[in-house]
Backbone as CSV, one residue per row, in Angstrom:
resi,resn,N_x,N_y,N_z,CA_x,CA_y,CA_z,C_x,C_y,C_z
1,LEU,41.417,26.829,29.212,42.125,25.556,29.248,42.862,25.355,30.576
2,LEU,43.351,26.430,31.133,44.065,26.305,32.400,43.133,25.862,33.523
3,LEU,41.906,26.369,33.505,40.926,25.959,34.510,40.581,24.481,34.367
4,ILE,40.375,24.026,33.134,40.075,22.604,32.902,41.264,21.739,33.298
5,PHE,42.472,22.241,33.069,43.668,21.493,33.451,43.694,21.234,34.954
6,TYR,43.393,22.242,35.750,43.414,22.058,37.200,42.194,21.315,37.721
7,MET,41.135,21.267,36.941,39.946,20.530,37.357,39.972,19.078,36.887
8,THR,41.024,18.668,36.213,41.123,17.303,35.724,41.721,16.413,36.811
9,PRO,41.079,15.296,37.110,41.512,14.455,38.234,42.642,13.500,37.865
10,VAL,43.814,14.028,37.694,44.928,13.155,37.342,45.462,12.440,38.578
11,PHE,45.596,13.148,39.673,46.214,12.571,40.863,45.253,12.300,42.001
12,TYR,43.994,12.683,41.870,43.068,12.508,42.972,41.781,11.860,42.492
13,GLN,41.129,11.170,43.400,39.913,10.429,43.065,38.677,11.299,43.250
14,LEU,37.572,10.810,42.704,36.310,11.520,42.851,35.833,11.551,44.298
15,SER,36.197,10.561,45.066,35.772,10.544,46.472,36.372,11.708,47.250
16,LEU,37.604,12.093,46.928,38.216,13.235,47.598,37.532,14.540,47.215
17,VAL,37.147,14.657,45.964,36.457,15.860,45.501,35.073,15.932,46.125
18,LYS,34.399,14.814,46.216,33.050,14.767,46.793,33.069,15.186,48.267
19,LYS,34.105,14.792,48.980,34.190,15.134,50.406,34.537,16.607,50.627
20,LYS,35.326,17.192,49.747,35.811,18.552,49.947,34.827,19.638,49.518
21,PHE,34.084,19.395,48.448,33.254,20.441,47.857,31.776,20.166,48.068
22,PRO,30.951,21.223,48.056,29.493,21.025,48.135,28.964,20.333,46.878
23,ASP,27.726,19.888,46.941,27.146,19.118,45.840,27.080,19.890,44.536
24,ILE,26.811,21.178,44.576,26.695,21.952,43.339,28.040,22.042,42.626
25,PHE,29.123,22.195,43.364,30.440,22.235,42.744,30.866,20.858,42.244
26,PHE,30.438,19.830,42.946,30.762,18.483,42.488,30.049,18.174,41.174
27,LYS,28.796,18.627,41.030,28.078,18.417,39.779,28.738,19.179,38.633
28,LEU,29.191,20.391,38.888,29.926,21.140,37.873,31.240,20.446,37.521
29,TYR,31.863,19.874,38.520,33.110,19.141,38.308,32.887,17.914,37.421
30,ILE,31.788,17.230,37.604,31.483,16.037,36.815,31.255,16.394,35.346
31,TYR,30.776,17.612,35.066,30.544,18.021,33.682,31.834,18.270,32.907
32,ASN,32.968,18.258,33.574,34.245,18.331,32.881,34.436,17.010,32.131
33,PRO,34.570,17.033,30.806,34.660,15.766,30.062,35.893,14.948,30.384
34,PHE,36.959,15.594,30.838,38.173,14.853,31.151,38.037,14.029,32.429
35,VAL,37.098,14.402,33.283,36.832,13.609,34.492,36.344,12.223,34.090
36,GLY,35.412,12.163,33.159,34.894,10.876,32.708,35.933,10.050,31.970
37,ILE,36.703,10.713,31.121,37.720,9.991,30.345,38.758,9.373,31.271
38,LEU,39.292,10.157,32.199,40.314,9.627,33.105,39.752,8.606,34.087
39,SER,38.519,8.773,34.493,37.911,7.787,35.392,37.697,6.455,34.678
40,LEU,37.325,6.504,33.405,37.171,5.257,32.648,38.515,4.574,32.412
41,TYR,39.560,5.360,32.190,40.899,4.768,32.077,41.305,4.099,33.386
42,ARG,41.063,4.773,34.482,41.413,4.188,35.784,40.622,2.927,36.072
43,SER,39.356,2.920,35.695,38.549,1.725,35.958,39.005,0.554,35.095
44,ALA,39.589,0.833,33.943,40.107,-0.247,33.100,41.435,-0.784,33.618
45,ILE,42.193,0.053,34.285,43.536,-0.342,34.713,43.574,-0.828,36.164
46,LEU,42.909,-0.102,37.064,43.001,-0.409,38.491,41.911,-1.377,38.928
47,LYS,42.249,-2.247,39.829,41.320,-3.252,40.329,40.326,-2.611,41.309
48,ASN,39.047,-2.921,41.165,37.950,-2.441,42.011,37.811,-0.914,42.035
49,PHE,38.340,-0.247,41.044,38.206,1.204,40.996,36.805,1.610,40.561
50,TRP,36.184,0.813,39.687,34.861,1.167,39.165,33.804,1.150,40.254
51,ASN,33.905,0.251,41.201,32.912,0.175,42.280,32.915,1.433,43.135
52,THR,34.076,1.991,43.404,34.132,3.204,44.212,33.675,4.422,43.418
53,GLU,34.006,4.489,42.142,33.599,5.634,41.319,32.100,5.610,41.042
54,TYR,31.544,4.438,40.870,30.121,4.323,40.569,29.265,4.762,41.751
55,SER,29.775,4.614,42.961,28.996,5.021,44.123,28.909,6.549,44.246
56,TYR,29.844,7.283,43.660,29.825,8.743,43.757,29.124,9.402,42.574
57,THR,29.133,8.764,41.441,28.470,9.318,40.254,27.663,8.220,39.596
58,GLY,26.798,8.613,38.714,26.079,7.623,37.939,26.991,7.019,36.890
59,GLN,26.678,5.841,36.510,27.518,5.142,35.533,27.529,5.882,34.202
60,MET,26.393,6.394,33.795,26.313,7.006,32.483,26.874,8.424,32.451
61,SER,26.924,9.106,33.582,27.450,10.472,33.562,28.941,10.487,33.247
62,LEU,29.656,9.442,33.632,31.072,9.373,33.297,31.302,8.949,31.845
63,PHE,30.280,8.433,31.199,30.421,7.982,29.818,29.765,8.941,28.825
64,ILE,28.576,9.419,29.142,27.812,10.228,28.189,28.423,11.614,28.003
65,ILE,28.891,12.230,29.048,29.436,13.583,28.942,30.657,13.626,28.020
66,PRO,31.650,12.734,28.147,32.764,12.775,27.196,32.345,12.460,25.757
67,VAL,31.385,11.568,25.579,30.930,11.245,24.220,30.233,12.448,23.594
68,CYS,29.368,13.108,24.335,28.690,14.307,23.815,29.688,15.423,23.530
69,PHE,30.665,15.585,24.403,31.707,16.589,24.188,32.505,16.280,22.926
70,SER,32.809,15.021,22.691,33.566,14.633,21.500,32.779,14.910,20.223
71,PHE,31.491,14.571,20.231,30.676,14.842,19.056,30.490,16.340,18.826
72,ALA,30.347,17.103,19.894,30.223,18.555,19.746,31.491,19.147,19.145
73,LEU,32.653,18.688,19.582,33.905,19.155,19.000,34.048,18.716,17.551
74,LEU,33.591,17.519,17.232,33.642,17.044,15.854,32.805,17.923,14.938
75,PHE,31.570,18.205,15.338,30.696,19.025,14.497,31.186,20.466,14.418
76,PHE,31.730,20.989,15.505,32.284,22.334,15.463,33.495,22.384,14.537
77,GLY,34.350,21.378,14.594,35.508,21.321,13.701,35.099,21.211,12.247
78,LEU,34.081,20.402,11.953,33.592,20.300,10.574,33.006,21.620,10.093
79,TYR,32.293,22.312,10.972,31.723,23.611,10.616,32.824,24.626,10.300
80,VAL,33.826,24.691,11.138,34.929,25.632,10.924,35.688,25.267,9.657
81,TYR,35.895,23.991,9.415,36.604,23.571,8.207,35.813,23.926,6.953
82,LYS,34.516,23.627,6.937,33.712,23.937,5.749,33.635,25.438,5.497
83,ARG,33.612,26.196,6.559,33.537,27.651,6.402,34.849,28.230,5.874
84,ASN,35.975,27.664,6.261,37.295,28.189,5.887,38.062,27.243,4.970
85,LYS,37.356,26.394,4.243,38.006,25.364,3.434,38.933,25.960,2.379
86,ASP,38.515,27.017,1.722,39.347,27.599,0.668,40.645,28.180,1.222
87,ARG,40.563,28.870,2.346,41.787,29.432,2.941,42.708,28.340,3.475
88,ILE,42.123,27.310,4.056,42.950,26.215,4.580,43.658,25.493,3.440
89,ASN,42.954,25.242,2.352,43.580,24.570,1.208,44.667,25.424,0.585
90,ASP,44.502,26.742,0.569,45.557,27.620,0.050,46.809,27.529,0.905
91,TYR,46.670,27.502,2.212,47.828,27.390,3.088,48.494,26.016,2.946
92,LEU,47.716,24.981,2.777,48.300,23.652,2.647,48.960,23.439,1.284
93,TYR,48.478,24.132,0.278,49.009,23.961,-1.075,50.404,24.554,-1.200
94,TYR,50.623,25.699,-0.557,51.926,26.360,-0.671,52.842,25.716,0.278
């Protein structure tokens, strides 16, 4: 979690990351689901932000990766809950 925290672009844009790192590290950086989530928030709030972000990444990579990550977490959570349902209900009952 600490690594993902520092790889999340809260204060810096994708253009700065693209200029500093080689292409392979930038592609790994894009696979961080929080990059897409925060970039979509910025594009909704800031004027002309989407045009600059779209030139560095594909439009769908900022959208599909967070959606797939969310569904993977949902299914993993359902799996863990179904597997431990009896113990979880015992803790919640008391």
